[in-house]
CSV table of C-alpha atoms in Angstrom, one decimal:
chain,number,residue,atom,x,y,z
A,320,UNK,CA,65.8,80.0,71.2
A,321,UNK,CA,64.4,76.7,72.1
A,322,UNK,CA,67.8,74.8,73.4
A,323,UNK,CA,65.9,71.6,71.9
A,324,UNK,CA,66.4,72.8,68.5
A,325,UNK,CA,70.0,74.1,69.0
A,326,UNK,CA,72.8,72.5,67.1
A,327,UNK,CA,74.9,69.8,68.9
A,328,UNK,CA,77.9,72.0,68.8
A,329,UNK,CA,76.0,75.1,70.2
A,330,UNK,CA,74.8,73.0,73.3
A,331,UNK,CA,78.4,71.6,73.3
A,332,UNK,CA,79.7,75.3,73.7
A,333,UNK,CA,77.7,76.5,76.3
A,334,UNK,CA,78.3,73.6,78.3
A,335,UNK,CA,82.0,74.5,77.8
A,336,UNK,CA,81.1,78.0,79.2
A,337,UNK,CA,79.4,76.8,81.8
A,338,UNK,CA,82.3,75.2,83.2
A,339,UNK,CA,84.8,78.2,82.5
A,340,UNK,CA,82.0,80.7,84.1
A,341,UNK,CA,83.0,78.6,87.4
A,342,UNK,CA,86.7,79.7,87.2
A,343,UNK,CA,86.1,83.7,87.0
A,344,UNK,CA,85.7,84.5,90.7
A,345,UNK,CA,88.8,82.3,91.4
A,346,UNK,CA,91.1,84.1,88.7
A,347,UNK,CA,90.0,87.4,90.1
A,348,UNK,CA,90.4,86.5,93.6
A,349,UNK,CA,94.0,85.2,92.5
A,350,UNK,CA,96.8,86.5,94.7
A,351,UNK,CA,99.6,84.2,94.3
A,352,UNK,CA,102.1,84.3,91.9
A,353,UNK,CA,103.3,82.5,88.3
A,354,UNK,CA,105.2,79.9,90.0
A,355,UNK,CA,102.6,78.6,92.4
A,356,UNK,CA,100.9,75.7,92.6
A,357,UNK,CA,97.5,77.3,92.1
A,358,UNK,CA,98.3,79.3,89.2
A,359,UNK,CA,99.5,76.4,87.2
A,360,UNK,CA,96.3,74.6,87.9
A,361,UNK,CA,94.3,77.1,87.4
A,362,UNK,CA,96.2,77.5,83.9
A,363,UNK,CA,95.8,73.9,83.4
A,364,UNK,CA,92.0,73.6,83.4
A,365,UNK,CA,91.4,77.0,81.4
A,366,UNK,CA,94.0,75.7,78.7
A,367,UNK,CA,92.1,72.5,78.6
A,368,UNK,CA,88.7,73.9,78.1
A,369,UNK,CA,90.4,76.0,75.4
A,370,UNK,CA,91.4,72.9,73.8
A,371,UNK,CA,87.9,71.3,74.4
A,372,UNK,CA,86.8,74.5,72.5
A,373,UNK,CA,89.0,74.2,69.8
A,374,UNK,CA,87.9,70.1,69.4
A,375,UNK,CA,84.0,71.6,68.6
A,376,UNK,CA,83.3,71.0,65.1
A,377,UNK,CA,81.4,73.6,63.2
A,378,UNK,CA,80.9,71.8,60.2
A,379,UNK,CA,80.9,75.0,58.0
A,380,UNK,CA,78.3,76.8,60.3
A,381,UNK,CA,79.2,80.3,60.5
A,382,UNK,CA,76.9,80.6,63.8
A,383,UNK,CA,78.8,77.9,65.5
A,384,UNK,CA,82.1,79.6,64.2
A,385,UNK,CA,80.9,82.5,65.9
A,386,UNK,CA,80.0,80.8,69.1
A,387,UNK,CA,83.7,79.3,69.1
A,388,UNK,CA,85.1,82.1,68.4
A,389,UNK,CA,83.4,84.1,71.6
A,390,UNK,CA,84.0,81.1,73.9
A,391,UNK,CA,87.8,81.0,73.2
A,392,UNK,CA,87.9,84.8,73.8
A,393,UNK,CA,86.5,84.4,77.1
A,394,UNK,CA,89.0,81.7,78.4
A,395,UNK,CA,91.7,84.1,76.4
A,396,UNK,CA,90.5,87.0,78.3
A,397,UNK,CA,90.8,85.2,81.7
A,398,UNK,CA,94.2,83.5,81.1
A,399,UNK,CA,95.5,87.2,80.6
A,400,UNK,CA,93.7,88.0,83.7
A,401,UNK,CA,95.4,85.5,85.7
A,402,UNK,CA,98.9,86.1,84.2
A,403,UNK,CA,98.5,90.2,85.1
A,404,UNK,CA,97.1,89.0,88.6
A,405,UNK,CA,100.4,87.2,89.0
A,406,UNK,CA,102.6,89.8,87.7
A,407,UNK,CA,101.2,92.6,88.6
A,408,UNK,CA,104.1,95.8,89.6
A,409,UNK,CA,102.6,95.9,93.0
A,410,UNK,CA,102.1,92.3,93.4
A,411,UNK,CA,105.8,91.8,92.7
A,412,UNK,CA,106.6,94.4,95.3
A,413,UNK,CA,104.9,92.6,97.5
A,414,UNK,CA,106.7,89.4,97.1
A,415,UNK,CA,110.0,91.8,97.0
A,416,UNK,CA,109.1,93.1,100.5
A,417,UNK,CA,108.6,89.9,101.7
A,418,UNK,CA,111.9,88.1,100.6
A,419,UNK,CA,113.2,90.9,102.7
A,420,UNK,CA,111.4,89.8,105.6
A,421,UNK,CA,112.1,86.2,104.9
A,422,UNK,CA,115.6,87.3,105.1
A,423,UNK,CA,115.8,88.6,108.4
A,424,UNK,CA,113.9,85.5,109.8
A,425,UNK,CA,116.5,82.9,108.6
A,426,UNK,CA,119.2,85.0,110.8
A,427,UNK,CA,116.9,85.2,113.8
A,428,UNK,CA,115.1,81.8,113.7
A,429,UNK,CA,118.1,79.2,114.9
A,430,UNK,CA,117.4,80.5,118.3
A,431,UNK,CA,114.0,79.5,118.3
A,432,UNK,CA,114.8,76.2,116.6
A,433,UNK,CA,116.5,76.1,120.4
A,434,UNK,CA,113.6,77.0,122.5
A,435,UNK,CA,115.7,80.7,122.9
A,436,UNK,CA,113.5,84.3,122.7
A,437,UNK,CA,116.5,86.2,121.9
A,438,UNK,CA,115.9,89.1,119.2
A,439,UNK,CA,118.2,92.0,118.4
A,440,UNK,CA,116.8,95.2,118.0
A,441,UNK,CA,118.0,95.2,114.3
A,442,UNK,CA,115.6,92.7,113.5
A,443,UNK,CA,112.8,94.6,115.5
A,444,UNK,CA,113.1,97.6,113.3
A,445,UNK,CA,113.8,95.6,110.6
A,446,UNK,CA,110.6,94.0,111.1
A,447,UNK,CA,108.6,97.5,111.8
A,448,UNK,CA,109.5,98.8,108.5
A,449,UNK,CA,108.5,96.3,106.2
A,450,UNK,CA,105.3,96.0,108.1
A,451,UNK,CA,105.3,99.9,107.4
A,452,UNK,CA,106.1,99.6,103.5
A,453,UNK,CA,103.6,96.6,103.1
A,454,UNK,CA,100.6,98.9,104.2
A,455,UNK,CA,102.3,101.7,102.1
A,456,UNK,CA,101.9,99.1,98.6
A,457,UNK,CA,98.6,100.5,96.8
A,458,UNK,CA,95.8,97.9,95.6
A,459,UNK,CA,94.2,100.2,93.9
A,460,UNK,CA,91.2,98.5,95.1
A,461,UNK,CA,92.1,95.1,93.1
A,462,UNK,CA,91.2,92.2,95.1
A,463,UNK,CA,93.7,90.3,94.3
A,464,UNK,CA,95.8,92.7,95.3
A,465,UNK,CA,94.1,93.5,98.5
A,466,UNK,CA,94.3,89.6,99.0
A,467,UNK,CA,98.3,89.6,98.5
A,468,UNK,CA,98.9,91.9,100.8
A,469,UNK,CA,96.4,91.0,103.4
A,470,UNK,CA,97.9,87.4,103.1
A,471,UNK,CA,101.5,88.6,103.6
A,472,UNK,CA,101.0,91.5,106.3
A,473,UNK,CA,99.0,88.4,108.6
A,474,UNK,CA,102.2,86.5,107.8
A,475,UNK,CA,104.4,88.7,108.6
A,476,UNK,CA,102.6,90.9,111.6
A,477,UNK,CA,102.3,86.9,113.2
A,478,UNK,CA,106.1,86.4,113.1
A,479,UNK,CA,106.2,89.9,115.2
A,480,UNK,CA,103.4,89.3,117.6
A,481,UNK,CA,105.3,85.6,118.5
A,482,UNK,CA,108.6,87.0,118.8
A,483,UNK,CA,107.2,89.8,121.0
A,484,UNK,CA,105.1,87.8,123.4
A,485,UNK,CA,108.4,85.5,123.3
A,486,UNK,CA,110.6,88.3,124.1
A,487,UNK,CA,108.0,89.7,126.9
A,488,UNK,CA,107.0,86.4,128.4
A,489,UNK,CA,108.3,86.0,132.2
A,490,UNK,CA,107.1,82.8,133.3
A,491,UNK,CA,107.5,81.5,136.7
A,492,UNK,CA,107.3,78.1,135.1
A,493,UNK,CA,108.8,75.5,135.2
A,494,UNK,CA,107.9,74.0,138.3
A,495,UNK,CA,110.6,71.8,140.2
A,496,UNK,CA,110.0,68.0,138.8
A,497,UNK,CA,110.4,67.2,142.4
A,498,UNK,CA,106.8,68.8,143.0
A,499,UNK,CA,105.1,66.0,141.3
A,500,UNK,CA,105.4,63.0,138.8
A,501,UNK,CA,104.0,64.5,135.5
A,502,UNK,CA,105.8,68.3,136.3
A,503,UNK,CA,108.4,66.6,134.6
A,504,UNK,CA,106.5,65.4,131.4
A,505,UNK,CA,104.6,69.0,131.4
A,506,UNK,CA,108.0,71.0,131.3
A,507,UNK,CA,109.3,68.8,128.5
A,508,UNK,CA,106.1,69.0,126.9
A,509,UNK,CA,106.7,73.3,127.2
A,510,UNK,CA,109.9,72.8,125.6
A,511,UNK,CA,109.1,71.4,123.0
A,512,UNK,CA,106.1,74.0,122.1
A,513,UNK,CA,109.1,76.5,122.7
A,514,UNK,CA,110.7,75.0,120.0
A,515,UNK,CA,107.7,74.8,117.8
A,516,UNK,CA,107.5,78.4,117.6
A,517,UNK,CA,110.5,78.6,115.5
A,518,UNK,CA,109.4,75.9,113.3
A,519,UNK,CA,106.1,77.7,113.2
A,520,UNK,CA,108.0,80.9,112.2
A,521,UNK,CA,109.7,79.1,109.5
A,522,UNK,CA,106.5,77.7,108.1
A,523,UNK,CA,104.7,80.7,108.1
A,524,UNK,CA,107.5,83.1,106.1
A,525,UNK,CA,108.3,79.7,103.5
A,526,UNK,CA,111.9,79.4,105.3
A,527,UNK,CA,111.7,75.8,106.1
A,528,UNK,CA,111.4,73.3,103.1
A,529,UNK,CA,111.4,70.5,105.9
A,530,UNK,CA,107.8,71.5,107.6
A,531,UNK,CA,104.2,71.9,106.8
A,532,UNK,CA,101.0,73.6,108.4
A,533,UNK,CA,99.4,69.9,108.4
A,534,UNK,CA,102.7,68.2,110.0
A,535,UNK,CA,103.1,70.9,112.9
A,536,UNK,CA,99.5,71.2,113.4
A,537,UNK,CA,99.7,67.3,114.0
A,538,UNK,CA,103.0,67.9,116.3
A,539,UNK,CA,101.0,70.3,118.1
A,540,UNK,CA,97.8,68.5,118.7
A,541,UNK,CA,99.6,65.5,120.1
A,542,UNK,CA,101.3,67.7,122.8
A,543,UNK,CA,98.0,68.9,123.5
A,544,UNK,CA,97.1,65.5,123.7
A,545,UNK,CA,100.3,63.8,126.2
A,546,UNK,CA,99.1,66.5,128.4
A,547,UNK,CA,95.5,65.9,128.2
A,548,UNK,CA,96.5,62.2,129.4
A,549,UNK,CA,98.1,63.4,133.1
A,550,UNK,CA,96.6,62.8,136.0
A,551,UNK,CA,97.3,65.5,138.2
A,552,UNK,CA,93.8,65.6,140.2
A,553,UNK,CA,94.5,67.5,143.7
A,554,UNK,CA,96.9,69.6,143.0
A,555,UNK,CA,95.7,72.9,141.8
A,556,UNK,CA,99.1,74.8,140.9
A,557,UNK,CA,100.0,71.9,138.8
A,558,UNK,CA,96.7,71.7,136.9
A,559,UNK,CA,96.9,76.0,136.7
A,560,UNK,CA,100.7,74.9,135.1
A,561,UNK,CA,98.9,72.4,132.7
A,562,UNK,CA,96.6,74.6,131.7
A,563,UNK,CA,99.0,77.6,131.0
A,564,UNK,CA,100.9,75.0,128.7
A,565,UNK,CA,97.7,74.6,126.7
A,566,UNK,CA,96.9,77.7,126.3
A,567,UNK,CA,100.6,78.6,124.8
A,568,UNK,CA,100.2,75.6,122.6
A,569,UNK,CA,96.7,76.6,121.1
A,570,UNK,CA,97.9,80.1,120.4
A,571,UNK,CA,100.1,78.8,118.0
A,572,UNK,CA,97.9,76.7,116.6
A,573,UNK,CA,95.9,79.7,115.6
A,574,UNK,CA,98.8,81.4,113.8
A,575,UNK,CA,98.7,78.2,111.3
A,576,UNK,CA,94.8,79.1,110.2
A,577,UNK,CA,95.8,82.3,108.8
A,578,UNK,CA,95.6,80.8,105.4
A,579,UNK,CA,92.3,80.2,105.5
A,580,UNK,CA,91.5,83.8,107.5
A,581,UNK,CA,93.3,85.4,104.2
A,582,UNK,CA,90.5,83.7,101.8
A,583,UNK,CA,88.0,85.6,103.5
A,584,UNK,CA,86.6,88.6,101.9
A,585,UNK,CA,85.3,90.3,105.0
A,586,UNK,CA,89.5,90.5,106.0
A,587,UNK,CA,91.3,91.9,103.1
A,588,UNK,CA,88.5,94.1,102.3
A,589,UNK,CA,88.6,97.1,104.8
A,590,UNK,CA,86.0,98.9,103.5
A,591,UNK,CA,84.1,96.3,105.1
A,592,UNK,CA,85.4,96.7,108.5
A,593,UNK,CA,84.3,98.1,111.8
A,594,UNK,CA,86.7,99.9,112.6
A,595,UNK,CA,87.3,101.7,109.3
A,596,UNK,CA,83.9,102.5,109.1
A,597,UNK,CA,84.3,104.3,112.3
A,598,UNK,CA,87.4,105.7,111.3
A,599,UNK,CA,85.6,107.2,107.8
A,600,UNK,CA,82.6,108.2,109.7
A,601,UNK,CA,84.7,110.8,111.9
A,602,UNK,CA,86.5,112.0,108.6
A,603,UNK,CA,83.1,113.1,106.9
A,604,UNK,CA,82.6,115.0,110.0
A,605,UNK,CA,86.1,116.5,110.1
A,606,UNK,CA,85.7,117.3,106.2
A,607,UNK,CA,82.2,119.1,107.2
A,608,UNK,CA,83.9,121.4,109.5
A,609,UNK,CA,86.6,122.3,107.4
A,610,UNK,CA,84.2,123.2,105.0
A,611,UNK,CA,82.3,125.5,107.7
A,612,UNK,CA,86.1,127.1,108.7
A,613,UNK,CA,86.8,127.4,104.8
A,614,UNK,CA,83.6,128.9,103.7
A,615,UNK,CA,82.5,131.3,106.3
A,616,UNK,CA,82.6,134.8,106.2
A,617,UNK,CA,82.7,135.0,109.8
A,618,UNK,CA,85.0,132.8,110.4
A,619,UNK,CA,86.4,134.1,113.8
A,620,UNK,CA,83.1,133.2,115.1
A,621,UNK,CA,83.8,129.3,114.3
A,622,UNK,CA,86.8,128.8,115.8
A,623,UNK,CA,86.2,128.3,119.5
A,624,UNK,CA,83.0,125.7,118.4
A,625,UNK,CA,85.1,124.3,115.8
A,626,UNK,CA,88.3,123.7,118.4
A,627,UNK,CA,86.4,121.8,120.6
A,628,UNK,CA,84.4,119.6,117.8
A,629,UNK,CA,87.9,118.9,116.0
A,630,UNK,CA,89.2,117.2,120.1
A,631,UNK,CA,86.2,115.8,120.5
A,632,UNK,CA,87.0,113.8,116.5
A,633,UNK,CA,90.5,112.9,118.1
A,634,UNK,CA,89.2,111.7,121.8
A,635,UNK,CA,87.0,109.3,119.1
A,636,UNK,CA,89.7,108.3,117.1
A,637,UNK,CA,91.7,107.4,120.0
A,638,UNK,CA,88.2,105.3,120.9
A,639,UNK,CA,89.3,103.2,117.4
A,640,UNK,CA,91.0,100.0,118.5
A,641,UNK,CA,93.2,98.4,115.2
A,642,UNK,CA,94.1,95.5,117.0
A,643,UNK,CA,96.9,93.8,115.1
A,644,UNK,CA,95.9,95.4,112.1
A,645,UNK,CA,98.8,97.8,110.6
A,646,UNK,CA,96.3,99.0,107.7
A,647,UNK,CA,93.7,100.1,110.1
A,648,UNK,CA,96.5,101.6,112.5
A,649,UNK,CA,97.9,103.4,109.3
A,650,UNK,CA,94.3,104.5,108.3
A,651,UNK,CA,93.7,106.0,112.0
A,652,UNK,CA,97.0,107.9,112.2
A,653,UNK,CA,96.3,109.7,108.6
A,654,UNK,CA,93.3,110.6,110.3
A,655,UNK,CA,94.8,112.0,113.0
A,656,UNK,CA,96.9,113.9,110.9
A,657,UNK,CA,93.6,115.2,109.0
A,658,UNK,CA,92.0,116.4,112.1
A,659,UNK,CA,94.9,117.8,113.7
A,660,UNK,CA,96.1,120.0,110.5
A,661,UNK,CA,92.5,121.6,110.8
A,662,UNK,CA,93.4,122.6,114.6
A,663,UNK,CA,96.7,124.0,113.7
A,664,UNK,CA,94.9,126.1,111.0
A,665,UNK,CA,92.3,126.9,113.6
A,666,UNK,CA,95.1,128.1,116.1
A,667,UNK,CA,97.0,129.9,113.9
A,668,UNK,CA,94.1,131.9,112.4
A,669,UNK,CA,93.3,132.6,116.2
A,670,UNK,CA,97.1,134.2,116.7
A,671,UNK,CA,96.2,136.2,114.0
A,672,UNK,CA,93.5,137.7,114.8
A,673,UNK,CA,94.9,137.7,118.2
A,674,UNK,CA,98.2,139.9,117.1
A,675,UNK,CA,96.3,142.6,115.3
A,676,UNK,CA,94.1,143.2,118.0
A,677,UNK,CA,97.7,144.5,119.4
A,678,UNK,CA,99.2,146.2,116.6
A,679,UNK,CA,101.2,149.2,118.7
A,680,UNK,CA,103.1,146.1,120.6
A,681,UNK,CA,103.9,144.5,117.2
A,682,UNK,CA,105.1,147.2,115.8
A,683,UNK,CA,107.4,147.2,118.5
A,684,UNK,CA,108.9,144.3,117.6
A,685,UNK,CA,112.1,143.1,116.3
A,686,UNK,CA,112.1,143.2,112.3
A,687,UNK,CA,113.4,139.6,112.8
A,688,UNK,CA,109.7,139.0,114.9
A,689,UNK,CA,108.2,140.4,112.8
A,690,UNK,CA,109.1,139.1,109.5
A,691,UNK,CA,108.5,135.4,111.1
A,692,UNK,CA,104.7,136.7,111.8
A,693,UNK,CA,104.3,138.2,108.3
A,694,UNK,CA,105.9,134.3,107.3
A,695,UNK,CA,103.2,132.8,109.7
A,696,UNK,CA,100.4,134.9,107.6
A,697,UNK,CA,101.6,133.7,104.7
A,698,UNK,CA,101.7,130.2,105.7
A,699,UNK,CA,97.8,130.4,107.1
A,700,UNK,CA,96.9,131.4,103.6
A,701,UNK,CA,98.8,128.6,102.0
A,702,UNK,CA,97.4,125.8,104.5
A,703,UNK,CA,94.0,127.2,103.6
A,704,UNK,CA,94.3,126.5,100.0
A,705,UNK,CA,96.2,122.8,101.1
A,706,UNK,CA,93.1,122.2,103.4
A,707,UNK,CA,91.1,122.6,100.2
A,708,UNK,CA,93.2,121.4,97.9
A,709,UNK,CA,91.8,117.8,96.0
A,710,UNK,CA,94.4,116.7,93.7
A,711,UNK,CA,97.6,114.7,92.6
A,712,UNK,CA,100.9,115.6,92.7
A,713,UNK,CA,100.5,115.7,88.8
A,714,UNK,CA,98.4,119.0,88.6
A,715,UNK,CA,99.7,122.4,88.1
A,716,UNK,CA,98.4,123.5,91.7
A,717,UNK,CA,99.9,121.0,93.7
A,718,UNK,CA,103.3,122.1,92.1
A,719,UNK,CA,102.7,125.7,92.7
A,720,UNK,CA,101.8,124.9,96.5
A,721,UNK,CA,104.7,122.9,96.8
A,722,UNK,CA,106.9,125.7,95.8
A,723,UNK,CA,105.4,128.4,97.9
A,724,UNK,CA,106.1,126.3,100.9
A,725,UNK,CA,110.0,125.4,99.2
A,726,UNK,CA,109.9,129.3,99.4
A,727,UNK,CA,108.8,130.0,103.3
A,728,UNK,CA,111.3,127.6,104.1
A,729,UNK,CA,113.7,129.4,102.2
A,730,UNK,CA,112.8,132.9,103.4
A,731,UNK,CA,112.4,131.3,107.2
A,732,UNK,CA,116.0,130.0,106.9
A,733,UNK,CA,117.0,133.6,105.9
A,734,UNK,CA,115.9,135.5,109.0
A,735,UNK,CA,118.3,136.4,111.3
A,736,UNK,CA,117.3,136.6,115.0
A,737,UNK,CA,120.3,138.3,116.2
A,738,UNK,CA,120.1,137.2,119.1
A,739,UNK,CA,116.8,137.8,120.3
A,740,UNK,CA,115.6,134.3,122.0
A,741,UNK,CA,111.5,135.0,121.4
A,742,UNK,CA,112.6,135.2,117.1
A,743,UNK,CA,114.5,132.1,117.8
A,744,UNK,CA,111.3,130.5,119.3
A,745,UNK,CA,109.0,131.7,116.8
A,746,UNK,CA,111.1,130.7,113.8
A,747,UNK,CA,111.6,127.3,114.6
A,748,UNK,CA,107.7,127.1,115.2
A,749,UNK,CA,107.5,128.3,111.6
A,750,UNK,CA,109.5,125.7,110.3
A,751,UNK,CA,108.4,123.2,111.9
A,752,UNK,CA,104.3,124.3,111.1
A,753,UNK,CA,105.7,124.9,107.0
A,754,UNK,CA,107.3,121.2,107.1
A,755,UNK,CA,104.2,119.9,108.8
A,756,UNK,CA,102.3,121.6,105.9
A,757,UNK,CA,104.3,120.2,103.3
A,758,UNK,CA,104.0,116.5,104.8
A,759,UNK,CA,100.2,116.7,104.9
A,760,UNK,CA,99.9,118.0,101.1
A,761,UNK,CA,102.3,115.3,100.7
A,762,UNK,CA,100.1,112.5,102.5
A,763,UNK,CA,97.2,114.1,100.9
A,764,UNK,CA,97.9,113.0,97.3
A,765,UNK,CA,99.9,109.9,97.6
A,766,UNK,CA,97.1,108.2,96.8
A,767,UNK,CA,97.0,105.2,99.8
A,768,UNK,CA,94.0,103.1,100.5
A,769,UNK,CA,93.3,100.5,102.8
């Protein structure tokens, strides 16, 4: 349609739309919550054009009623959008998890406040674990979600990393103030960025109502600055101090862009990652091979190639460096897991064939030996069909899996060695290789992503 012969309130419309076209990939992207500052302006101008909508006047036109009528569905649709963004099960988890963690800073952070580096080991492993259940919350590949908790894993995994190098740092610094005139302005210049880390720590978990990124960042710069303005030409060690100083100082001015780090797409979204890519690359090889083990009629014949192929996928994985990143640390040890699960099946199967090439000496046996092996056989079969299995825990064969291993357990805990040291051995093995199963089919449908 020619837009020079639209009506005046058809033009006015899709201007409208226009504008509200510009807030989709903000309200998708939305991670916060209802109470923040963002959200309620984001609500603000989506409820205005709604009322600019509502202002058009159709003057009887059913064409331009029509036209109203899809625009205010489309600001509708994205004001729900926003409002499930913000209160979201797993989004509210995440803030959940994090009040925790904002918990155990408050006790810890007076210290810093102090210039101390004191940390119990409660708080350590207090720490660890919610960094653990953060990487656990599923996204279901939502970016907003995948945002959230991106934004609070950096938060949090940045309070660890400055309360370990804290707790690890040994310095031979201060120098004596004796040595030369600015040592002393240096050293009181350190203290102060000691002191900064726990206003920084505050700042980052939302602790501190009394600070800002903007004020500290100021605070910091103008340290870097009074030590910028020493003379201390000819003395090497003292320039070596200097620049140590700095250094500490502009690490923690790197925590305080994290913020902006979080908006990026390429860091909340793994898929995109280097190291994940590796990570999946050796899985599709490890899922090939199992597919070889599972599906060959000669299997036997695999096992020695497939052995060495499976450590040569964990020498790579060990080659994967995380970093800081607990989601890409979490993603490598599942993998680990993967590939090792298919060289315990590999060695088992090898036992087995192994045994009956000896069938007079296991005949021989103690019945409490033997029932372990006939256990062991049994579990072989069952890891097979785990191995295979490509589920959730809401179908009929994961429940029927889960049982039969419930029942090996069961039967395992039933033998009696009478003494006999090698049925000890063996059935303790067994346990531990039918628990091991059961974690795996466990880890294999509880649906995590990166």
């Amino acid at each position: 349609m020619d837009m020079g012969n639209q009506h005046p309130s058809i033009k006015r419309l899709q201007e409208i739309q226009k504008e509200v076209k510009e807030f989709e990939p903000q309200v998708a992207a939305f991670s916060g919550l209802s109470g923040d500052r963002a959200y309620k302006k984001l609500e603000r101008s989506l409820t205005k054009q709604l009322f600019e909508i509502d202002s058009v006047d159709t003057e009887g036109r059913g064409d331009v009623q029509q036209a109203r009528k899809r625009a205010a569905q489309e600001i509708e649709r994205l004001l729900r959008e926003l409002e499930q963004n913000a209160n979201h099960p797993q989004r509210l988890e995440l803030e959940s998890i994090f009040k925790e963690a904002q918990t155990l800073v408050e006790h810890e952070v007076t210290g810093f406040y102090k210039g101390g580096n004191c940390i119990t080991e409660e708080f350590d492993e207090g720490i660890q674990d919610i960094i653990f259940r953060l990487t656990q919350v599923k996204t279901g590949g939502k970016p907003s979600l995948r945002k959230a908790r991106y934004r609070t894993l950096t938060k949090v995994c940045a309070v660890q990393e400055i309360i370990d190098h804290c707790a690890k740092q040994q310095p031979s610094l201060p120098l004596s103030s004796d040595a030369h005139p600015s040592v002393a302005k240096i050293n009181s210049v350190m203290c102060d960025a000691n002191k900064a880390k726990g206003t920084l720590i505050a700042v980052l978990m939302g602790v501190s109502s009394n600070e800002t990124c903007r004020h500290l960042s100021c605070v910091l710069t103008g340290l870097i600055a009074d030590l910028d303005a020493l003379d201390v030409c000819g003395r090497p060690e003292i320039r070596n101090y200097r620049k140590e100083v700095v250094e500490e100082i502009n690490k923690l001015q790197r925590f305080l862009d994290l913020d902006e780090e979080a908006d990026s797409t390429y860091a909340y979204d793994l898929a995109q990652n280097r190291c994940i890519l590796k990570i999946e690359e050796i899985r599709r090889k490890m899922k090939e091979i199992n597919s070889s083990l599972l599906k060959g009629d000669r299997a036997a014949d695999l096992y020695l190639k497939s052995k060495a192929e499976l450590q040569l996928l964990i020498a790579q994985l060990d080659e994967v460096s995380p970093g800081k990143n607990p989601c890409i640390r979490e993603a490598r040890r599942r993998a680990v897991i993967e590939v090792q699960t298919l060289i315990t099946y590999v060695d088992l199967k090898e036992a087995l064939v192994r045994r009956q090439a000896f069938v007079q000496q296991a005949e021989a046996e103690p019945p409490s030996h033997r029932a372990v092996w006939n256990i062991l056989e049994t579990l072989s079969q069952i890891l097979q069909e785990v191995l295979s299995f490509d589920g959730n825990r809401a179908d009929k064969n994961y429940m029927r899996l889960e049982e039969l291993l419930t029942k090996q357990l069961l039967a395992l805990d039933a033998i009696d060695p009478q003494g006999d040291e090698r049925s000890k051995a063996a059935r303790k093995q067994a346990v531990k290789l039918a628990q091991n199963i059961l974690y795996y089919l466990d880890m294999k449908t509880d649906e995590w992503e990166y």
